[in-house]
CSV table of C-alpha atoms in Angstrom, one decimal:
chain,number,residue,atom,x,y,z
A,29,UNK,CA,7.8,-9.0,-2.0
A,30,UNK,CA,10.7,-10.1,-3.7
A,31,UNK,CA,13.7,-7.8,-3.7
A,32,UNK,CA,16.2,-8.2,-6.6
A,33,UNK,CA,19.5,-5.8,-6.8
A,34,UNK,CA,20.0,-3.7,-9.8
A,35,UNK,CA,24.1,-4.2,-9.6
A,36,UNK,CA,25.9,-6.3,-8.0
A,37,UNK,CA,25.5,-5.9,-4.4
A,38,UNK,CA,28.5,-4.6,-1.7
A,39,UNK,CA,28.6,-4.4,1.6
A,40,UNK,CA,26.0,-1.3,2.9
A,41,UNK,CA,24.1,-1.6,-0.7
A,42,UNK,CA,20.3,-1.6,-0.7
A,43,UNK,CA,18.4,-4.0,-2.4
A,44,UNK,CA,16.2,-2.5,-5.0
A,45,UNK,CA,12.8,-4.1,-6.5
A,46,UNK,CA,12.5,-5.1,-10.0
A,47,UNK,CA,11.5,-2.3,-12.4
A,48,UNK,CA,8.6,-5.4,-12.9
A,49,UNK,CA,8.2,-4.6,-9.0
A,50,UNK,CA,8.1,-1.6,-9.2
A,51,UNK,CA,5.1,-1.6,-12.3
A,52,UNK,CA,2.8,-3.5,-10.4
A,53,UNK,CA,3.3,-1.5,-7.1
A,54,UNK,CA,2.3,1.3,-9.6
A,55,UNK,CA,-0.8,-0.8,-10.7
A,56,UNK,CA,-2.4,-1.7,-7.5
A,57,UNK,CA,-1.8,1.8,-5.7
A,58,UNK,CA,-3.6,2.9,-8.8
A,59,UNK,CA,-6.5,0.3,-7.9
A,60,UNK,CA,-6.3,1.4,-4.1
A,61,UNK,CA,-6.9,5.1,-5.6
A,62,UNK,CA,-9.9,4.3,-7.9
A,63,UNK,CA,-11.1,2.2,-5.2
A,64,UNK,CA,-11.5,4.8,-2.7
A,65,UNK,CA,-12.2,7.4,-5.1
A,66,UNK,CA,-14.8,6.0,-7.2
A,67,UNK,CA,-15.8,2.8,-5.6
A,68,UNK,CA,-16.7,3.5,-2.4
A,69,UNK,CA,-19.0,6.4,-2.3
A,70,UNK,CA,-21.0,4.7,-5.3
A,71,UNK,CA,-21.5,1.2,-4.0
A,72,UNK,CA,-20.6,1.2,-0.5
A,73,UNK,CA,-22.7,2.0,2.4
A,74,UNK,CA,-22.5,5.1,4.7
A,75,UNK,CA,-20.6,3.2,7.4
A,76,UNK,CA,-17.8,2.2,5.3
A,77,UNK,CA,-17.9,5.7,3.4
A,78,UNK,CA,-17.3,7.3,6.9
A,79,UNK,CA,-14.6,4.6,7.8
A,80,UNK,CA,-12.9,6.2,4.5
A,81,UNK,CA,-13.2,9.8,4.9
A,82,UNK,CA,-11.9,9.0,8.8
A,83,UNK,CA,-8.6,7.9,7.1
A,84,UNK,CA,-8.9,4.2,7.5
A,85,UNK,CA,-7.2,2.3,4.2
A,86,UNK,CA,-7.8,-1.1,2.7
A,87,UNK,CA,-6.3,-2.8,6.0
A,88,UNK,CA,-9.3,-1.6,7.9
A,89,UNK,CA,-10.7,-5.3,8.6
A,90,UNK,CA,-14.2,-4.0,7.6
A,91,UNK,CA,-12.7,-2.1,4.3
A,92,UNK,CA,-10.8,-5.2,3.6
A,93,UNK,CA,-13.2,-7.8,2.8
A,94,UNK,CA,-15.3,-5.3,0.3
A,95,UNK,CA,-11.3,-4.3,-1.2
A,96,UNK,CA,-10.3,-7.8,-1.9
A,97,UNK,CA,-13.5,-8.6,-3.7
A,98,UNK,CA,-13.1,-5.4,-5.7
A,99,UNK,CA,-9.6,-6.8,-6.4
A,100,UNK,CA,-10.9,-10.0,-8.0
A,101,UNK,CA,-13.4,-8.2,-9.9
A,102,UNK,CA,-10.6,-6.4,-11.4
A,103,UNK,CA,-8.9,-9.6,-11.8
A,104,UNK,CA,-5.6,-8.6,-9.3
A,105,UNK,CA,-3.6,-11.5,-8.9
């Protein structure tokens, strides 16, 4: 992710994202939410159901594969 700062930076200032950044952060938490919330439990089976109530996220490597196709069919790029 590309950081951009919002004034000119000093010494000791944080970079800040974009407020672009920050919108599309927004967006594909959002996706991450309906994903786990609606998604899963109607089209996944009971392994990766369980894998989500357990805690795992997206990164899982067995969540991951079925969350990045879920990403294109919501056409994430």
């Amino acid at each position: 992710m590309t950081y951009t700062p919002r004034t000119c930076p000093g010494p000791g200032d944080l970079w800040q994202p974009s407020w672009q950044e920050e919108k599309r952060e927004e967006e594909y938490e959002k996706l991450v939410e309906k994903f786990f919330e609606e998604y899963i439990p109607r089209y996944c089976d009971e392994r990766i159901n369980q894998l989500a109530e357990a805690g795992e996220d997206e990164r899982h490597p067995e969540i991951e594969l079925i969350f990045d196709e879920y990403l294109e069919e919501n056409e994430w790029q």
